[in-house]
Amino acid sequence: LYNQLHYLIMKLFLSLALISGVTAFTAPNTAVHQSTALFNGLGSGGMADTRDPDTVNNEDPRKSISAAPSFEEYLKQRAAEAGGAAAPAAAAAPVAAAAAPAAAAPSGGGDLVGTLSSLEGPGEVWGADGIAVGKEENDLRGYDNFGKFHAALQSTGVAAELGAGPYTIFAPTDPALESYELLRGPITAEIVKLHIVNGNIASADVPNAGELISLGGTPLVYRYAVRKHFVNDAILGEKTFGPYSDYPVDVACSNGVIHSVGLCFGFY
């Protein structure tokens, strides 16, 4: 009897040990809860959007979303603050630097073609390429100007077609046209006209300007995304890294206005 009882006890303990071992390798039955995020839609990259990227003004301040600066704007603000800390005696200087983005639009003075010949474009930094030549990544490398577009206006004969206007020119920088020439081919009159529309349209008025038709008759496509304004996928009023000048917009001329862009419209 004793042996039978001992056998039953041992069998019970072995069974309990086996059950414990199986339980240790079994995934727990975890309850799945729906996300409490306000926006659960999937973006184009498959990532879940957890907030609306646009500003929201709600009567309850806790539910409002203020306009956050872009990364480029943040770097400029930080550079302005650093400059103010380095020169406390010149208290007015940091204020002027911080207000620079809201400064008056540059004025070309002359006509569109003449202004493009000397207009200074955005300041570009060395980036990673500067390390090999002893430069800091944030050192100024130069300015992306508009010499190639100015030359193309004249060589294609489009400049001679421009009269009293007014016209709005979305002027691509030299690197933008170099990329197009490398990947697509020469800059033709059709490509040049693609960057010109009739009327004097300020950058702030582009979103509500209605249909934008180029001089060549091709409709341009405006869209607003990630807090930026795009025309044919080129950012309007693009910011640069570092404390250097941004892409100029609203450059007033005698027969129109110039907005610079960093992408040739021919790619669209």
mmCIF file of C-alpha atoms in Angstrom:
data_model
loop_
_atom_site.group_PDB
_atom_site.id
_atom_site.type_symbol
_atom_site.label_atom_id
_atom_site.label_comp_id
_atom_site.label_asym_id
_atom_site.label_seq_id
_atom_site.Cartn_x
_atom_site.Cartn_y
_atom_site.Cartn_z
ATOM 1 C CA LEU A 1 0.000 0.000 0.000
ATOM 2 C CA TYR A 2 2.825 2.326 0.904
ATOM 3 C CA ASN A 3 4.521 1.666 -2.438
ATOM 4 C CA GLN A 4 1.310 2.374 -4.371
ATOM 5 C CA LEU A 5 0.759 5.636 -2.482
ATOM 6 C CA HIS A 6 4.358 6.686 -3.099
ATOM 7 C CA TYR A 7 3.954 5.872 -6.795
ATOM 8 C CA LEU A 8 0.790 8.005 -7.072
ATOM 9 C CA ILE A 9 2.446 10.957 -5.323
ATOM 10 C CA MET A 10 5.480 10.811 -7.634
ATOM 11 C CA LYS A 11 3.171 10.607 -10.662
ATOM 12 C CA LEU A 12 1.255 13.672 -9.459
ATOM 13 C CA PHE A 13 4.444 15.711 -8.997
ATOM 14 C CA LEU A 14 5.705 14.715 -12.460
ATOM 15 C CA SER A 15 2.405 15.800 -14.011
ATOM 16 C CA LEU A 16 2.549 19.168 -12.267
ATOM 17 C CA ALA A 17 6.148 19.655 -13.441
ATOM 18 C CA LEU A 18 5.180 18.919 -17.043
ATOM 19 C CA ILE A 19 2.237 21.358 -16.881
ATOM 20 C CA SER A 20 4.502 24.093 -15.464
ATOM 21 C CA GLY A 21 7.052 23.548 -18.214
ATOM 22 C CA VAL A 22 4.452 23.825 -20.976
ATOM 23 C CA THR A 23 2.999 26.972 -19.411
ATOM 24 C CA ALA A 24 6.412 28.637 -19.366
ATOM 25 C CA PHE A 25 6.665 28.395 -23.172
ATOM 26 C CA THR A 26 3.092 29.445 -23.939
ATOM 27 C CA ALA A 27 2.476 33.068 -25.009
ATOM 28 C CA PRO A 28 0.270 34.905 -22.540
ATOM 29 C CA ASN A 29 -3.237 35.764 -23.667
ATOM 30 C CA THR A 30 -2.631 39.512 -23.887
ATOM 31 C CA ALA A 31 -5.642 41.673 -24.593
ATOM 32 C CA VAL A 32 -5.270 43.956 -27.634
ATOM 33 C CA HIS A 33 -6.534 47.474 -27.066
ATOM 34 C CA GLN A 34 -7.398 50.010 -29.760
ATOM 35 C CA SER A 35 -4.984 52.937 -29.873
ATOM 36 C CA THR A 36 -6.240 56.075 -28.192
ATOM 37 C CA ALA A 37 -4.395 58.287 -30.684
ATOM 38 C CA LEU A 38 -6.513 60.946 -32.316
ATOM 39 C CA PHE A 39 -5.452 59.962 -35.843
ATOM 40 C CA ASN A 40 -4.979 56.274 -36.629
ATOM 41 C CA GLY A 41 -4.706 56.420 -40.405
ATOM 42 C CA LEU A 42 -1.685 54.978 -42.176
ATOM 43 C CA GLY A 43 0.525 57.341 -44.136
ATOM 44 C CA SER A 44 2.059 56.650 -47.530
ATOM 45 C CA GLY A 45 5.063 55.022 -45.879
ATOM 46 C CA GLY A 46 2.904 52.640 -43.850
ATOM 47 C CA MET A 47 3.519 54.496 -40.596
ATOM 48 C CA ALA A 48 0.629 55.413 -38.324
ATOM 49 C CA ASP A 49 -0.104 59.118 -38.082
ATOM 50 C CA THR A 50 -0.556 59.938 -34.405
ATOM 51 C CA ARG A 51 -1.350 63.614 -34.814
ATOM 52 C CA ASP A 52 -2.514 66.114 -37.349
ATOM 53 C CA PRO A 53 0.538 67.908 -38.816
ATOM 54 C CA ASP A 54 -1.456 71.112 -39.291
ATOM 55 C CA THR A 55 -2.104 73.676 -36.592
ATOM 56 C CA VAL A 56 -5.336 73.387 -34.637
ATOM 57 C CA ASN A 57 -6.920 76.142 -32.544
ATOM 58 C CA ASN A 58 -9.353 74.701 -30.018
ATOM 59 C CA GLU A 59 -11.345 76.535 -27.358
ATOM 60 C CA ASP A 60 -9.654 74.164 -24.929
ATOM 61 C CA PRO A 61 -5.942 75.189 -25.034
ATOM 62 C CA ARG A 62 -4.928 71.654 -24.077
ATOM 63 C CA LYS A 63 -6.300 70.391 -27.403
ATOM 64 C CA SER A 64 -4.631 73.054 -29.546
ATOM 65 C CA ILE A 65 -1.575 72.357 -31.713
ATOM 66 C CA SER A 66 0.719 75.288 -32.300
ATOM 67 C CA ALA A 67 2.786 75.753 -35.457
ATOM 68 C CA ALA A 68 6.154 74.179 -34.795
ATOM 69 C CA PRO A 69 9.196 75.459 -36.731
ATOM 70 C CA SER A 70 10.772 73.220 -39.340
ATOM 71 C CA PHE A 71 14.163 71.680 -38.568
ATOM 72 C CA GLU A 72 15.855 74.291 -40.749
ATOM 73 C CA GLU A 73 14.009 77.135 -38.999
ATOM 74 C CA TYR A 74 14.927 75.649 -35.607
ATOM 75 C CA LEU A 75 18.636 75.663 -36.552
ATOM 76 C CA LYS A 76 18.407 79.318 -37.577
ATOM 77 C CA GLN A 77 16.677 80.237 -34.316
ATOM 78 C CA ARG A 78 19.326 78.406 -32.327
ATOM 79 C CA ALA A 79 22.110 80.148 -34.263
ATOM 80 C CA ALA A 80 20.460 83.507 -33.563
ATOM 81 C CA GLU A 81 20.231 82.695 -29.850
ATOM 82 C CA ALA A 82 23.880 81.604 -29.782
ATOM 83 C CA GLY A 83 24.898 84.854 -31.434
ATOM 84 C CA GLY A 84 22.993 86.812 -28.808
ATOM 85 C CA ALA A 85 24.708 84.963 -25.972
ATOM 86 C CA ALA A 86 28.139 85.600 -27.495
ATOM 87 C CA ALA A 87 27.585 89.347 -27.691
ATOM 88 C CA PRO A 88 25.450 90.444 -24.722
ATOM 89 C CA ALA A 89 26.494 94.046 -25.201
ATOM 90 C CA ALA A 90 24.783 94.208 -28.583
ATOM 91 C CA ALA A 91 21.329 93.444 -27.229
ATOM 92 C CA ALA A 92 19.551 94.688 -30.327
ATOM 93 C CA ALA A 93 21.434 92.382 -32.693
ATOM 94 C CA PRO A 94 19.786 89.100 -31.620
ATOM 95 C CA VAL A 95 16.372 90.696 -32.013
ATOM 96 C CA ALA A 96 17.203 91.728 -35.557
ATOM 97 C CA ALA A 97 18.606 88.284 -36.339
ATOM 98 C CA ALA A 98 15.581 86.493 -34.954
ATOM 99 C CA ALA A 99 13.283 88.707 -36.994
ATOM 100 C CA ALA A 100 15.217 88.113 -40.216
ATOM 101 C CA PRO A 101 12.731 85.592 -41.700
ATOM 102 C CA ALA A 102 10.025 88.261 -41.515
ATOM 103 C CA ALA A 103 12.151 90.915 -43.199
ATOM 104 C CA ALA A 104 10.926 92.754 -46.255
ATOM 105 C CA ALA A 105 11.082 90.845 -49.515
ATOM 106 C CA PRO A 106 14.156 91.561 -51.655
ATOM 107 C CA SER A 107 13.673 93.981 -54.489
ATOM 108 C CA GLY A 108 15.219 93.329 -57.865
ATOM 109 C CA GLY A 109 14.603 96.853 -59.088
ATOM 110 C CA GLY A 110 15.117 96.024 -62.768
ATOM 111 C CA ASP A 111 13.170 93.760 -65.060
ATOM 112 C CA LEU A 112 12.867 90.012 -64.555
ATOM 113 C CA VAL A 113 15.664 88.944 -66.882
ATOM 114 C CA GLY A 114 18.124 91.541 -65.625
ATOM 115 C CA THR A 115 17.384 90.731 -61.998
ATOM 116 C CA LEU A 116 17.998 87.012 -62.522
ATOM 117 C CA SER A 117 21.511 87.731 -63.797
ATOM 118 C CA SER A 118 22.633 89.038 -60.402
ATOM 119 C CA LEU A 119 20.109 87.599 -57.918
ATOM 120 C CA GLU A 120 21.781 85.832 -54.994
ATOM 121 C CA GLY A 121 20.297 82.438 -54.289
ATOM 122 C CA PRO A 122 20.219 80.311 -51.135
ATOM 123 C CA GLY A 123 23.371 79.799 -49.110
ATOM 124 C CA GLU A 124 24.620 76.212 -49.156
ATOM 125 C CA VAL A 125 26.821 74.585 -46.516
ATOM 126 C CA TRP A 126 29.620 72.091 -47.117
ATOM 127 C CA GLY A 127 27.976 69.218 -45.276
ATOM 128 C CA ALA A 128 29.889 65.928 -45.169
ATOM 129 C CA ASP A 129 31.950 66.934 -48.248
ATOM 130 C CA GLY A 130 33.709 69.620 -46.206
ATOM 131 C CA ILE A 131 35.529 67.161 -43.949
ATOM 132 C CA ALA A 132 37.934 66.102 -46.726
ATOM 133 C CA VAL A 133 38.966 69.716 -47.413
ATOM 134 C CA GLY A 134 39.236 70.880 -43.819
ATOM 135 C CA LYS A 135 35.866 72.612 -43.602
ATOM 136 C CA GLU A 136 33.180 72.370 -40.965
ATOM 137 C CA GLU A 137 29.909 70.847 -42.130
ATOM 138 C CA ASN A 138 28.105 74.107 -41.352
ATOM 139 C CA ASP A 139 30.623 76.364 -43.187
ATOM 140 C CA LEU A 140 29.306 78.311 -46.156
ATOM 141 C CA ARG A 141 30.217 76.683 -49.462
ATOM 142 C CA GLY A 142 28.609 79.245 -51.738
ATOM 143 C CA TYR A 143 25.310 80.410 -53.151
ATOM 144 C CA ASP A 144 23.068 78.595 -55.622
ATOM 145 C CA ASN A 145 22.338 81.367 -58.089
ATOM 146 C CA PHE A 146 20.363 81.559 -61.339
ATOM 147 C CA GLY A 147 22.961 82.041 -64.065
ATOM 148 C CA LYS A 148 21.906 78.945 -66.010
ATOM 149 C CA PHE A 149 18.232 79.933 -66.054
ATOM 150 C CA HIS A 150 19.158 83.478 -67.070
ATOM 151 C CA ALA A 151 21.274 82.097 -69.924
ATOM 152 C CA ALA A 152 18.502 79.705 -70.987
ATOM 153 C CA LEU A 153 15.977 82.559 -71.099
ATOM 154 C CA GLN A 154 18.171 84.311 -73.658
ATOM 155 C CA SER A 155 19.413 81.324 -75.672
ATOM 156 C CA THR A 156 15.904 79.921 -76.186
ATOM 157 C CA GLY A 157 14.468 83.301 -77.163
ATOM 158 C CA VAL A 158 11.952 83.318 -74.304
ATOM 159 C CA ALA A 159 13.437 86.528 -72.874
ATOM 160 C CA ALA A 160 12.603 88.365 -76.104
ATOM 161 C CA GLU A 161 8.972 87.228 -75.822
ATOM 162 C CA LEU A 162 8.508 88.772 -72.384
ATOM 163 C CA GLY A 163 6.873 92.168 -72.576
ATOM 164 C CA ALA A 164 5.614 94.550 -69.933
ATOM 165 C CA GLY A 165 3.964 91.676 -68.100
ATOM 166 C CA PRO A 166 3.410 91.228 -65.344
ATOM 167 C CA TYR A 167 4.781 87.696 -65.018
ATOM 168 C CA THR A 168 5.579 85.373 -62.150
ATOM 169 C CA ILE A 169 8.772 83.364 -62.578
ATOM 170 C CA PHE A 170 9.508 80.265 -60.496
ATOM 171 C CA ALA A 171 13.252 80.428 -61.093
ATOM 172 C CA PRO A 172 15.203 77.167 -60.640
ATOM 173 C CA THR A 173 18.693 77.371 -59.170
ATOM 174 C CA ASP A 174 21.803 76.366 -61.100
ATOM 175 C CA PRO A 175 22.066 72.925 -59.388
ATOM 176 C CA ALA A 176 18.390 72.279 -60.188
ATOM 177 C CA LEU A 177 18.983 72.819 -63.917
ATOM 178 C CA GLU A 178 22.248 70.890 -63.835
ATOM 179 C CA SER A 179 20.370 67.883 -62.442
ATOM 180 C CA TYR A 180 17.756 68.155 -65.178
ATOM 181 C CA GLU A 181 20.393 68.371 -67.930
ATOM 182 C CA LEU A 182 22.197 65.358 -66.509
ATOM 183 C CA LEU A 183 19.093 63.181 -66.220
ATOM 184 C CA ARG A 184 16.738 64.455 -68.931
ATOM 185 C CA GLY A 185 18.595 66.530 -71.484
ATOM 186 C CA PRO A 186 19.035 70.141 -72.636
ATOM 187 C CA ILE A 187 16.984 73.079 -71.335
ATOM 188 C CA THR A 188 14.545 73.906 -74.125
ATOM 189 C CA ALA A 189 12.182 76.847 -74.560
ATOM 190 C CA GLU A 190 9.358 74.571 -73.396
ATOM 191 C CA ILE A 191 11.155 73.885 -70.120
ATOM 192 C CA VAL A 192 11.901 77.589 -69.612
ATOM 193 C CA LYS A 193 8.268 78.586 -70.253
ATOM 194 C CA LEU A 194 7.149 75.930 -67.786
ATOM 195 C CA HIS A 195 8.539 78.152 -64.998
ATOM 196 C CA ILE A 196 6.679 81.317 -66.062
ATOM 197 C CA VAL A 197 3.011 82.201 -65.575
ATOM 198 C CA ASN A 198 1.075 85.359 -66.359
ATOM 199 C CA GLY A 199 0.256 87.761 -63.543
ATOM 200 C CA ASN A 200 2.035 89.123 -60.497
ATOM 201 C CA ILE A 201 1.396 86.427 -57.863
ATOM 202 C CA ALA A 202 2.907 86.854 -54.414
ATOM 203 C CA SER A 203 4.104 83.674 -52.687
ATOM 204 C CA ALA A 204 1.374 84.031 -50.050
ATOM 205 C CA ASP A 205 -1.261 84.190 -52.805
ATOM 206 C CA VAL A 206 -0.166 81.073 -54.694
ATOM 207 C CA PRO A 207 -2.423 78.704 -52.681
ATOM 208 C CA ASN A 208 -5.511 80.729 -53.653
ATOM 209 C CA ALA A 209 -4.433 81.810 -57.122
ATOM 210 C CA GLY A 210 -6.555 79.204 -58.853
ATOM 211 C CA GLU A 211 -5.187 77.314 -61.834
ATOM 212 C CA LEU A 212 -1.602 78.195 -62.681
ATOM 213 C CA ILE A 213 -0.981 77.947 -66.430
ATOM 214 C CA SER A 214 2.568 78.274 -67.753
ATOM 215 C CA LEU A 215 3.451 80.384 -70.784
ATOM 216 C CA GLY A 216 3.634 77.146 -72.738
ATOM 217 C CA GLY A 217 0.047 76.265 -71.813
ATOM 218 C CA THR A 218 0.907 73.528 -69.301
ATOM 219 C CA PRO A 219 -1.016 73.576 -65.993
ATOM 220 C CA LEU A 220 1.166 73.675 -62.896
ATOM 221 C CA VAL A 221 0.162 71.653 -59.854
ATOM 222 C CA TYR A 222 -0.007 73.267 -56.417
ATOM 223 C CA ARG A 223 -0.315 71.229 -53.239
ATOM 224 C CA TYR A 224 0.132 71.735 -49.521
ATOM 225 C CA ALA A 225 1.785 68.992 -47.486
ATOM 226 C CA VAL A 226 3.891 68.671 -44.304
ATOM 227 C CA ARG A 227 3.348 72.391 -43.654
ATOM 228 C CA LYS A 228 4.998 73.338 -46.929
ATOM 229 C CA HIS A 229 3.719 74.768 -50.208
ATOM 230 C CA PHE A 230 4.683 72.898 -53.382
ATOM 231 C CA VAL A 231 4.419 73.839 -57.053
ATOM 232 C CA ASN A 232 5.216 70.899 -59.350
ATOM 233 C CA ASP A 233 6.854 69.208 -56.340
ATOM 234 C CA ALA A 234 9.243 72.150 -55.778
ATOM 235 C CA ILE A 235 9.040 73.770 -52.330
ATOM 236 C CA LEU A 236 8.033 77.419 -52.404
ATOM 237 C CA GLY A 237 10.017 79.450 -49.873
ATOM 238 C CA GLU A 238 12.365 76.593 -49.000
ATOM 239 C CA LYS A 239 14.577 77.004 -45.929
ATOM 240 C CA THR A 240 18.287 76.208 -45.856
ATOM 241 C CA PHE A 241 20.424 74.702 -43.115
ATOM 242 C CA GLY A 242 22.641 76.993 -41.076
ATOM 243 C CA PRO A 243 22.485 80.767 -40.625
ATOM 244 C CA TYR A 244 22.607 81.545 -44.335
ATOM 245 C CA SER A 245 20.033 82.981 -46.716
ATOM 246 C CA ASP A 246 16.984 80.938 -47.710
ATOM 247 C CA TYR A 247 15.532 80.523 -51.193
ATOM 248 C CA PRO A 248 14.427 84.061 -52.118
ATOM 249 C CA VAL A 249 10.768 84.674 -52.887
ATOM 250 C CA ASP A 250 8.719 87.783 -53.680
ATOM 251 C CA VAL A 251 11.606 89.476 -55.483
ATOM 252 C CA ALA A 252 9.812 92.493 -56.971
ATOM 253 C CA CYS A 253 10.752 93.515 -60.516
ATOM 254 C CA SER A 254 9.445 96.137 -62.911
ATOM 255 C CA ASN A 255 7.512 93.546 -64.930
ATOM 256 C CA GLY A 256 6.696 90.890 -62.364
ATOM 257 C CA VAL A 257 7.964 88.883 -59.421
ATOM 258 C CA ILE A 258 10.467 86.054 -58.896
ATOM 259 C CA HIS A 259 10.169 83.055 -56.570
ATOM 260 C CA SER A 260 13.162 80.723 -56.502
ATOM 261 C CA VAL A 261 12.803 76.925 -56.412
ATOM 262 C CA GLY A 262 15.258 74.081 -55.925
ATOM 263 C CA LEU A 263 13.751 71.701 -58.489
ATOM 264 C CA CYS A 264 13.252 71.986 -62.227
ATOM 265 C CA PHE A 265 9.550 71.784 -63.110
ATOM 266 C CA GLY A 266 10.444 69.532 -66.025
ATOM 267 C CA PHE A 267 10.835 66.632 -63.580
ATOM 268 C CA TYR A 268 7.154 66.733 -62.625
#
